[in-house]
mmCIF file of C-alpha atoms in Angstrom:
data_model
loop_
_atom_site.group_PDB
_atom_site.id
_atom_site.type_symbol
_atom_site.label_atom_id
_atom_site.label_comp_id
_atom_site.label_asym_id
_atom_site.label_seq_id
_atom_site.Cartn_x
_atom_site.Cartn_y
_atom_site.Cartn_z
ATOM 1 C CA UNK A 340 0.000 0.000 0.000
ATOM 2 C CA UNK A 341 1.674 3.317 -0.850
ATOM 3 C CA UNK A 342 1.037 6.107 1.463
ATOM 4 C CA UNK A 343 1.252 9.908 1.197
ATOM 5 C CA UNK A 344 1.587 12.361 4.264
ATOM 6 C CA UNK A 345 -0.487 15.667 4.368
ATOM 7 C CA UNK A 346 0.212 17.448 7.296
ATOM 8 C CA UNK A 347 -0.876 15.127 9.849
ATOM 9 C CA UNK A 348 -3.607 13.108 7.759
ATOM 10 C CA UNK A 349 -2.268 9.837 6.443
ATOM 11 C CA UNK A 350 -3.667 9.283 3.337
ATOM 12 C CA UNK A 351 -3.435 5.205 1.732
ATOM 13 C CA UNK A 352 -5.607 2.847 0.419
ATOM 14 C CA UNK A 353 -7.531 -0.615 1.794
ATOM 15 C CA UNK A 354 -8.611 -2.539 -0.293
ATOM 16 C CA UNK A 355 -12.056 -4.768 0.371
ATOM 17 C CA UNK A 356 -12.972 -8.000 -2.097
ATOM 18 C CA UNK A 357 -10.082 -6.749 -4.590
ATOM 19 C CA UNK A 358 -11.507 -2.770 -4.811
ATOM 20 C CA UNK A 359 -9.217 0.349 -2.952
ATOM 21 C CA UNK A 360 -10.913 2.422 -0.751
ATOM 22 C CA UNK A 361 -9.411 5.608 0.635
ATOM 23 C CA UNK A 362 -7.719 5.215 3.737
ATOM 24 C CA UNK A 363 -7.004 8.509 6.414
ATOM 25 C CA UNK A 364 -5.071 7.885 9.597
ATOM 26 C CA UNK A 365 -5.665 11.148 11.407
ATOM 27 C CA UNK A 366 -3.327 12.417 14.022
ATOM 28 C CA UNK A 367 -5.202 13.297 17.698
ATOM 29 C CA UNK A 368 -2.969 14.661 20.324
ATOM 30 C CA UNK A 369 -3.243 15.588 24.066
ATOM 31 C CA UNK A 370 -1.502 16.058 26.955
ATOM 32 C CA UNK A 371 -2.576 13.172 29.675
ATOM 33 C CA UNK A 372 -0.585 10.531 31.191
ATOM 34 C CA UNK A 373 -1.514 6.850 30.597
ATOM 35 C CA UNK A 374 -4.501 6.083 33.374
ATOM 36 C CA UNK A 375 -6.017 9.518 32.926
ATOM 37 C CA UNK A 376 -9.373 9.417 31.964
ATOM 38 C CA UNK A 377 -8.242 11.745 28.712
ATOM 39 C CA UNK A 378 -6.287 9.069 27.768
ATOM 40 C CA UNK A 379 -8.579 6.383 27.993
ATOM 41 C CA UNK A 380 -11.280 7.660 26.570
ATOM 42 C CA UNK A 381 -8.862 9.149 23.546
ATOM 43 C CA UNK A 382 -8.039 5.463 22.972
ATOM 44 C CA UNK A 383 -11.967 4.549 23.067
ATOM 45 C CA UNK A 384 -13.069 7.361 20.642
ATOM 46 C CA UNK A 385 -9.941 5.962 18.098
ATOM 47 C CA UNK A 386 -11.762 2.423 18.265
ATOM 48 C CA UNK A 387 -15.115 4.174 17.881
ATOM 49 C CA UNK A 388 -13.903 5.905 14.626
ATOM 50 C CA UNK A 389 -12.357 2.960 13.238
ATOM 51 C CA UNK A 390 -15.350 0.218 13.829
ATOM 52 C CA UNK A 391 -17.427 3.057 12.231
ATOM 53 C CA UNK A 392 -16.140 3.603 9.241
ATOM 54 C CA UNK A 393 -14.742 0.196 8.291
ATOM 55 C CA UNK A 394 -11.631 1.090 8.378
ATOM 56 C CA UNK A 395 -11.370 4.250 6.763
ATOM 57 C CA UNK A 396 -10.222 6.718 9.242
ATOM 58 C CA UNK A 397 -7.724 5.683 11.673
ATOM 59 C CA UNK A 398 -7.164 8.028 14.652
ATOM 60 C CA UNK A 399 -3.313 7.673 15.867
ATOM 61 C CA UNK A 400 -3.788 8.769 19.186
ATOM 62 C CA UNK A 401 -0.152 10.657 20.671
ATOM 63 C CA UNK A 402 -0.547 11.111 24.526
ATOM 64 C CA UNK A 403 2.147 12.674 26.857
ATOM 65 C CA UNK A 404 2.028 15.848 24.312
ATOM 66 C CA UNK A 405 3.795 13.198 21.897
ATOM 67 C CA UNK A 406 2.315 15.255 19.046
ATOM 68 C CA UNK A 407 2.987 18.921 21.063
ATOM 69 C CA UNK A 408 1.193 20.546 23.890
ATOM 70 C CA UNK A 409 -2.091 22.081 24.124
ATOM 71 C CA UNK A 410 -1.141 25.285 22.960
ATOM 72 C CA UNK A 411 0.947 23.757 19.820
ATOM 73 C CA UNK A 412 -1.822 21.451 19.116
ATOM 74 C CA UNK A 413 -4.450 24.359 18.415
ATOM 75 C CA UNK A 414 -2.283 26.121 16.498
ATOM 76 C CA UNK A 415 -1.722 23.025 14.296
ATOM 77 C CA UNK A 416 -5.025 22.433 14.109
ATOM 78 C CA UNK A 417 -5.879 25.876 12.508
ATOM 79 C CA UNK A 418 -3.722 25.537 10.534
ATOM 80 C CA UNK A 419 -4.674 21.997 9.292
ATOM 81 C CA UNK A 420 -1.831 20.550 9.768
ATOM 82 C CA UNK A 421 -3.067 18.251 13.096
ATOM 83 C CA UNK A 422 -6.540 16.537 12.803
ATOM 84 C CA UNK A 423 -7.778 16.425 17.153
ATOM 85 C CA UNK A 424 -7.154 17.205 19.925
ATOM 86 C CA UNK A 425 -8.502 16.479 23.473
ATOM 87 C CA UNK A 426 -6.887 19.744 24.518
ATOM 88 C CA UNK A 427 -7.629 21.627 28.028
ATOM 89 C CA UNK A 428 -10.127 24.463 28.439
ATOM 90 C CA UNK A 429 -7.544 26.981 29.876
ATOM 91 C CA UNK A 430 -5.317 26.662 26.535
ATOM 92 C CA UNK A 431 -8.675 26.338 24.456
ATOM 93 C CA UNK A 432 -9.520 29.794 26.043
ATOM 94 C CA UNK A 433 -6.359 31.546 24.920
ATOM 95 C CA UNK A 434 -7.978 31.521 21.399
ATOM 96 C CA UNK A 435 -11.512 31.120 22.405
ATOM 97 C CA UNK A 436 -11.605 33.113 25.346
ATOM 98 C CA UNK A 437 -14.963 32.243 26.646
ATOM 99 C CA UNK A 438 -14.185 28.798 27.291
ATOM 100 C CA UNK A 439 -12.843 30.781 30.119
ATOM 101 C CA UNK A 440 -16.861 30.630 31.808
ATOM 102 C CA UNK A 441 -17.059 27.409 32.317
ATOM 103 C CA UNK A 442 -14.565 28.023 35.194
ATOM 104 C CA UNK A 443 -15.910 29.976 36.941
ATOM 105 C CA UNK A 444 -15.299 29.758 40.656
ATOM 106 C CA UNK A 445 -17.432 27.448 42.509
ATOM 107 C CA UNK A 446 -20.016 27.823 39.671
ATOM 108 C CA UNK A 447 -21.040 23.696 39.517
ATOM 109 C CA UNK A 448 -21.943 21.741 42.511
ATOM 110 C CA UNK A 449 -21.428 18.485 41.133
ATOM 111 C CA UNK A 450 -19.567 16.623 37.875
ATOM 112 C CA UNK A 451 -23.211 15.666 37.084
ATOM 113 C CA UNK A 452 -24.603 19.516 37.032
ATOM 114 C CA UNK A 453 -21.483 20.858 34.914
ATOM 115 C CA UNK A 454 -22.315 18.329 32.047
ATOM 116 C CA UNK A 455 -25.834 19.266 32.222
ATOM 117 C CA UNK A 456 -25.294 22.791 31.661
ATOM 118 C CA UNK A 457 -22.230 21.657 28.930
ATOM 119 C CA UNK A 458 -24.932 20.300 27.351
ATOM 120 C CA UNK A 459 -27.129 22.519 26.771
ATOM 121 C CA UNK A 460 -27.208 25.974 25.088
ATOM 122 C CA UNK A 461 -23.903 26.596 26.542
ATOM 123 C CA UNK A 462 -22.348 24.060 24.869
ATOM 124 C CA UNK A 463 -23.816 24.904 21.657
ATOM 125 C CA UNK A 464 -22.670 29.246 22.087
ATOM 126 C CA UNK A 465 -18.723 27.819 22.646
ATOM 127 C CA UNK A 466 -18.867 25.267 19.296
ATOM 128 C CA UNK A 467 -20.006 28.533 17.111
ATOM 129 C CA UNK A 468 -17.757 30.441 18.973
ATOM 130 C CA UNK A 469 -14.736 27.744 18.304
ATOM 131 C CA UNK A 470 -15.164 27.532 14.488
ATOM 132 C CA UNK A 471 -15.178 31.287 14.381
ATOM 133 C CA UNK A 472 -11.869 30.411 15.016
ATOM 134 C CA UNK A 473 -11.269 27.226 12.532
ATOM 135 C CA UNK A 474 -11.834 24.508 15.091
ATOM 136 C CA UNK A 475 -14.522 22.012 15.517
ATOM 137 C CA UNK A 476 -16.335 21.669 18.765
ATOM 138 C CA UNK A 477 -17.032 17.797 18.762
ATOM 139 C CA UNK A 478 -17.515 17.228 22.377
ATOM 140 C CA UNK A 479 -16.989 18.926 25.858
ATOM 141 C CA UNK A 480 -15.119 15.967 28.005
ATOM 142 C CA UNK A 481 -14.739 16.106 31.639
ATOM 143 C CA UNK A 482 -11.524 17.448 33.654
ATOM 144 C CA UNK A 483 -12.716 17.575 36.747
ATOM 145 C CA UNK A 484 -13.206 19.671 39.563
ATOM 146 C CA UNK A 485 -10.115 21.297 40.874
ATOM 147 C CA UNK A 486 -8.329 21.646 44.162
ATOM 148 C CA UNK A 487 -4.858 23.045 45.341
ATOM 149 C CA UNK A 488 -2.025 20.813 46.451
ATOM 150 C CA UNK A 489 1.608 22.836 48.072
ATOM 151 C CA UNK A 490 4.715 21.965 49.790
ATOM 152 C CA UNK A 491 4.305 25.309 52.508
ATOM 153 C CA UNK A 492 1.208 24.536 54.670
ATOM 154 C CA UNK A 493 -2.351 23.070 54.179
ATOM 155 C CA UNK A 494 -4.738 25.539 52.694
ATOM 156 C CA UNK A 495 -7.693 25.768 55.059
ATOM 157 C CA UNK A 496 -8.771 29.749 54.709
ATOM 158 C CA UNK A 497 -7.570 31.927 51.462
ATOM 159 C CA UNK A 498 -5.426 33.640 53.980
ATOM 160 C CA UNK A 499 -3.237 30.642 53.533
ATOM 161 C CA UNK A 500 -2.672 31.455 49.820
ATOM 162 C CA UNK A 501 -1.302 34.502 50.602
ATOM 163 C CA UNK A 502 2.294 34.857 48.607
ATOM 164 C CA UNK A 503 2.236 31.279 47.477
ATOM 165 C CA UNK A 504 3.478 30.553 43.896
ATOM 166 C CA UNK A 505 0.867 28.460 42.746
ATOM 167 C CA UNK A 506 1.292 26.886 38.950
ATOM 168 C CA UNK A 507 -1.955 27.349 36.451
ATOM 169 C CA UNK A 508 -2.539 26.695 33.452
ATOM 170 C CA UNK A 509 -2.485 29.373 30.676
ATOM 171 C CA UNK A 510 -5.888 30.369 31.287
ATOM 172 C CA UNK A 511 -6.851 33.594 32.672
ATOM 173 C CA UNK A 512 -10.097 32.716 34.727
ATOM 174 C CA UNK A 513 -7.542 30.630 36.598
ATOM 175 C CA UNK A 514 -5.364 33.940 37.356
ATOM 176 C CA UNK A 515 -7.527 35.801 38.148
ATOM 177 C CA UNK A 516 -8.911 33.261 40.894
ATOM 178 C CA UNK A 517 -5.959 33.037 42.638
ATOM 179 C CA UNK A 518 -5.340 36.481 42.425
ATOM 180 C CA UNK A 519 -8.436 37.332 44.081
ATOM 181 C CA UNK A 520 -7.400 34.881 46.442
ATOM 182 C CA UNK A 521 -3.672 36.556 47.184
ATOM 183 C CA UNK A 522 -1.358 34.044 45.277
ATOM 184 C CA UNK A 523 1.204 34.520 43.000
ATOM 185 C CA UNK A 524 -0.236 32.588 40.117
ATOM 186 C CA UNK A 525 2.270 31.230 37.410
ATOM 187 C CA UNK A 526 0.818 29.785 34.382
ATOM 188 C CA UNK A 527 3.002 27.150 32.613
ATOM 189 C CA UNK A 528 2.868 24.346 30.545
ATOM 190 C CA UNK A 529 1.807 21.746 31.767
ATOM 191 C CA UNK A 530 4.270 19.010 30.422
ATOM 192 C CA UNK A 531 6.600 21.286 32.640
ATOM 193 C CA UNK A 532 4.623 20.870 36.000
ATOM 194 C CA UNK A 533 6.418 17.736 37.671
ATOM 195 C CA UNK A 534 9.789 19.049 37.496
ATOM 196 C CA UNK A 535 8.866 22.866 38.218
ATOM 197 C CA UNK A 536 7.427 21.432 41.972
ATOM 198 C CA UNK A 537 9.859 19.040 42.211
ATOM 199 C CA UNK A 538 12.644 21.838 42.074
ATOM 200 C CA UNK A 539 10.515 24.317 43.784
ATOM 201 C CA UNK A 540 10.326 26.623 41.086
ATOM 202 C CA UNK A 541 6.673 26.874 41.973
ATOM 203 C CA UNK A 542 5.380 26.066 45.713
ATOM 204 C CA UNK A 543 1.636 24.478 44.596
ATOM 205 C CA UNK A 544 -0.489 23.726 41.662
ATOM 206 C CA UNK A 545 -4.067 23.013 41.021
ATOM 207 C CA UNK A 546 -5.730 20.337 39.539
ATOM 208 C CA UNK A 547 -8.455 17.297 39.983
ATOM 209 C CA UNK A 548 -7.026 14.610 41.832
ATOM 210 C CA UNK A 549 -7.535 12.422 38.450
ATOM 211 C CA UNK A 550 -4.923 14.587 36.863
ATOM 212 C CA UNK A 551 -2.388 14.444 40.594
ATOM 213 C CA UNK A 552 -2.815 11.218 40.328
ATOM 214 C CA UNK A 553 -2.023 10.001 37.122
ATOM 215 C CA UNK A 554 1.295 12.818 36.575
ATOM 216 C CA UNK A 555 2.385 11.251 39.951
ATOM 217 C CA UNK A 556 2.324 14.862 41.196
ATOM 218 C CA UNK A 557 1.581 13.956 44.778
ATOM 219 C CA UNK A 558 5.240 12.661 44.931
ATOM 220 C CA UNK A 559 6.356 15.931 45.001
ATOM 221 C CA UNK A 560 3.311 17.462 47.207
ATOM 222 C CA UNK A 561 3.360 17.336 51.265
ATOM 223 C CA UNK A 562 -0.725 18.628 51.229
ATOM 224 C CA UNK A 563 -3.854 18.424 48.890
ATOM 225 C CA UNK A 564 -6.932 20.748 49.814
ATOM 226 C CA UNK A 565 -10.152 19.861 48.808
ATOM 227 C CA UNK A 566 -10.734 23.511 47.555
ATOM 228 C CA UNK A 567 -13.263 22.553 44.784
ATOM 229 C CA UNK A 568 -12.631 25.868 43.444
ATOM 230 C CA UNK A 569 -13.018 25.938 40.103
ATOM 231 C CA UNK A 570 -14.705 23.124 37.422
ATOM 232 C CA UNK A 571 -12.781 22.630 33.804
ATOM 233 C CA UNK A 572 -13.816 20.689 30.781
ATOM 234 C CA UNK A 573 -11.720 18.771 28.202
ATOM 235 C CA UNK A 574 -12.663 20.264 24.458
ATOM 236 C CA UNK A 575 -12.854 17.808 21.826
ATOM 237 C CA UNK A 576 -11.605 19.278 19.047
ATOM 238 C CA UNK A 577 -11.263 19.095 15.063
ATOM 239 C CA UNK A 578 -9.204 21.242 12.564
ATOM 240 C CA UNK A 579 -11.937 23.017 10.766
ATOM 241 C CA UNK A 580 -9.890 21.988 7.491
ATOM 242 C CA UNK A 581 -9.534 18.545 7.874
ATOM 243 C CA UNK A 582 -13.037 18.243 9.260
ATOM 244 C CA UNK A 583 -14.253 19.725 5.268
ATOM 245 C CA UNK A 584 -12.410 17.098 4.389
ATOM 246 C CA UNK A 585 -14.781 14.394 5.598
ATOM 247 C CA UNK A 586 -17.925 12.880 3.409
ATOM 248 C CA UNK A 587 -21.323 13.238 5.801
ATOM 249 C CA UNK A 588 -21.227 9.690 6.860
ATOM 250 C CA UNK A 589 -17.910 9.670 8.699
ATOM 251 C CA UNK A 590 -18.286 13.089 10.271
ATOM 252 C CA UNK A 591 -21.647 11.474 11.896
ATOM 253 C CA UNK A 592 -19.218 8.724 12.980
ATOM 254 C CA UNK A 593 -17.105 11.257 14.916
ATOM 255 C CA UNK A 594 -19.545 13.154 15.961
ATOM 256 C CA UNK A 595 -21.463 10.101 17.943
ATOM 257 C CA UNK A 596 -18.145 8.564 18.649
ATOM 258 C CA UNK A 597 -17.048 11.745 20.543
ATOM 259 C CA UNK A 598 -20.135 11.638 22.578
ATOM 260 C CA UNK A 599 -19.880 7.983 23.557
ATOM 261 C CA UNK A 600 -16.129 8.236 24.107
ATOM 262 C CA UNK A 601 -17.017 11.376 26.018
ATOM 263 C CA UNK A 602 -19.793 9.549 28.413
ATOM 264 C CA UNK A 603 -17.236 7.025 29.397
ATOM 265 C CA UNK A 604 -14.390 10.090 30.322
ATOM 266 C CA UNK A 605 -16.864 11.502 32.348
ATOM 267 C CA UNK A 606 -17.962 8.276 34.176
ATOM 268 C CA UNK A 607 -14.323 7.146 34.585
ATOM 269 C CA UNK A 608 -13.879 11.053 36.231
ATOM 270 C CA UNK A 609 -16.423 10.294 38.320
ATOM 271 C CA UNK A 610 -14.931 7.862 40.032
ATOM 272 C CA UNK A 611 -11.555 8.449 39.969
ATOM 273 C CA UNK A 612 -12.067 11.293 42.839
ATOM 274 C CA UNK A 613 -14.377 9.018 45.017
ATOM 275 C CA UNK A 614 -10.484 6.049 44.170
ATOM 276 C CA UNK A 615 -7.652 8.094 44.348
ATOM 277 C CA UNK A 616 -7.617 9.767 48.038
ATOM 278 C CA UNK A 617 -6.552 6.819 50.100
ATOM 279 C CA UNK A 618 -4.107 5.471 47.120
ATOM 280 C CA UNK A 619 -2.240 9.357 47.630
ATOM 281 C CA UNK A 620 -2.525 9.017 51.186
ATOM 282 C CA UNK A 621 -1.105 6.036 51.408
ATOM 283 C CA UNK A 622 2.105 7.452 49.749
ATOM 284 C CA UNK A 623 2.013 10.262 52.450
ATOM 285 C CA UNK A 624 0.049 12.924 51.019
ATOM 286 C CA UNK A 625 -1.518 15.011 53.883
ATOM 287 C CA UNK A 626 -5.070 16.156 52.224
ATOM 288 C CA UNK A 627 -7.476 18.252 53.987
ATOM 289 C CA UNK A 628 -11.141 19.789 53.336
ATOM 290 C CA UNK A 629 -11.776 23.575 53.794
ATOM 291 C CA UNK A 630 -15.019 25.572 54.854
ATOM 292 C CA UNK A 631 -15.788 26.737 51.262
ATOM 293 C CA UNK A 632 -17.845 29.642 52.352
ATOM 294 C CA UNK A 633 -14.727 32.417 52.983
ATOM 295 C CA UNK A 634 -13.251 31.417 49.381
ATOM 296 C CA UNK A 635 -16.512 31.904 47.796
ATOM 297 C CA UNK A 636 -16.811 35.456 48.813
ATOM 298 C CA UNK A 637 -13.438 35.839 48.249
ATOM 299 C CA UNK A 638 -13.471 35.402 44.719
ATOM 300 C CA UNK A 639 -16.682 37.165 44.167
ATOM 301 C CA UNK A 640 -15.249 39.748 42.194
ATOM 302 C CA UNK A 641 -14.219 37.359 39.545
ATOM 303 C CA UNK A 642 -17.621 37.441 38.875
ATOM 304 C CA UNK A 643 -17.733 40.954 37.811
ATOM 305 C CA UNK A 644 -14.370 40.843 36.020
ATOM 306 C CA UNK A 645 -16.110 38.357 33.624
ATOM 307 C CA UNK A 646 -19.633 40.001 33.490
ATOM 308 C CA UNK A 647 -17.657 42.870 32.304
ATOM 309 C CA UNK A 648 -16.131 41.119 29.059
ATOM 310 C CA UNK A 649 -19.350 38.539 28.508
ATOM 311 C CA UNK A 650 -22.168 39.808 30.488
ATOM 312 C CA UNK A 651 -24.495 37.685 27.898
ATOM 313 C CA UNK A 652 -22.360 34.215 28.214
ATOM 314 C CA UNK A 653 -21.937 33.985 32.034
ATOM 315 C CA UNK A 654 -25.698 35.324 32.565
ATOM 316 C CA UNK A 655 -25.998 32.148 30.513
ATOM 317 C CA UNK A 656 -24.351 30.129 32.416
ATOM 318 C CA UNK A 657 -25.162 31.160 35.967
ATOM 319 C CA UNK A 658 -28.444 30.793 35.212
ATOM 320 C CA UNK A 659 -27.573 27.096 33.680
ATOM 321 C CA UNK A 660 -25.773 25.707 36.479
ATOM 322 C CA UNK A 661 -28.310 27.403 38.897
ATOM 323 C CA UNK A 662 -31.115 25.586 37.443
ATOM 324 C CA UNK A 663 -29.772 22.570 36.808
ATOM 325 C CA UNK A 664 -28.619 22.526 40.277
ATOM 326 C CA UNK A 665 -32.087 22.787 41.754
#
């Protein structure tokens, strides 16, 4: 079988009772370690894809940021040279900003409530908002809800925040949360995480415990606090110019396989919170809950940073996650 390269579609042939039929192996990368939910349920939305069009389109799933990190995926995918991409909603948001809302602090009260509301118009204002941008909105996966681990103190009030350098991702929401809440926040990348606590070049991070679980970041974390503070999703996306590509029958394939794929991340998120606690305290992790109340208010004027830029979007949202919460 000869094979051609464009970008990263893989173009080829299979051939079926003696006849050729076009063959596309299409690149899909992310950033997850092998156990994360992201990862599995990358690997299940490949199989999906495959069974579904008989072979047609393979998806060559490269985890670890094997195929680049977030931020160099999305630009590859604009520019059609990467096919997917279970990327993370703060690098999503540096080119769609108001991915940003989803994360808003202490806006979901359960997994279950956030997917709801993902669901929903919501969902539906970020995919026209993503292929403003050349991107395809196939899914919104799970990434949990997030909560700070450090090597200084346990964080019980925000007080304890005060002058900690505490990693996030490149998203602003995130920022501007733990400004409100008197850290020092440093985004970075993060393929770069593990090492940057390890040396102390940063004194905390924050993340689900799905993601501290499967970077083995508790080995280089003394506390985890149950903050809760903020909820993120995992975009499923498509390059806009590979997704023209496709004939109508295998873009319905993707688009159902995203959605199946994407109820088994979120399931498999689910539980990994209710798992992982007593497997990280069992390597010596000291994790704590906090009264949630003080960081609430705290953060309260994130609120009207964001109504500011979006009043439309997060009236849309509040009201989402309210309702659905009832």
């Amino acid at each position: 079988m000869k094979t051609t390269v464009i970008g990263s579609v893989f173009a080829g042939a299979i051939f079926v009772s003696g006849a050729a039929i076009a063959q596309q192996t299409l690149q899909l990368a992310h950033n997850a370690a092998e156990g994360n939910p992201k990862w599995d349920a990358s690997e299940r939305f490949a199989e999906l894809v495959e069974e579904g069009t008989n072979g047609q389109l393979i998806v060559d799933v490269g985890g670890n940021a094997q195929y680049g990190d977030d931020m160099e995926a999305l630009t590859q995918m604009r520019m059609g040279t990467l096919a997917l991409s279970t990327n993370s909603q703060g690098a999503t948001s540096s080119v769609v900003p108001q991915f940003s809302v989803l994360g808003l602090p202490f806006l979901f009260d359960s997994l279950p409530t956030a997917w709801k509301v993902m669901d929903g118009e919501v969902g539906d204002e970020l995919k026209k908002l993503a292929e403003e941008h050349n991107l395809v909105l196939l899914a919104l996966w799970d990434n949990g809800i997030r909560h700070v681990s450090n090597n200084v103190h346990p964080i019980e009030t925000p007080e304890d925040l005060n002058g900690l350098k505490i990693r996030t991702p490149p998203d602003e929401m995130t920022v501007d949360i733990f400004e409100a809440l008197g850290a020092n926040p440093t985004p970075m990348n993060f393929s770069e995480l593990y090492i940057a606590l390890e040396q102390g070049v940063v004194d905390g991070q924050e993340n689900p415990l799905m993601n501290i679980h499967s970077s083995k970041l508790y080995e280089v974390q003394d506390y985890i606090s149950l903050t809760g503070h903020k909820y993120e999703s995992t975009p499923l996306l498509m390059s806009k110019a590979v997704w023209d590509t496709l004939t109508p029958e295998q873009k319905e394939v993707i688009e159902e396989a995203a959605v199946e794929a994407g109820e088994f991340n979120r399931q498999a998120s689910l539980q990994a919170d209710e798992d992982l606690r007593s497997e990280m305290e069992e390597a010596g992790v000291a994790f704590n809950e906090v009264e949630k109340q003080p960081f609430i208010e705290a953060t309260s004027s994130v609120y009207d940073l964001w109504r500011e830029k979006y009043p439309e979007l997060v009236e849309m949202v509040v009201n989402a996650a309210q309702s659905e919460s009832q």
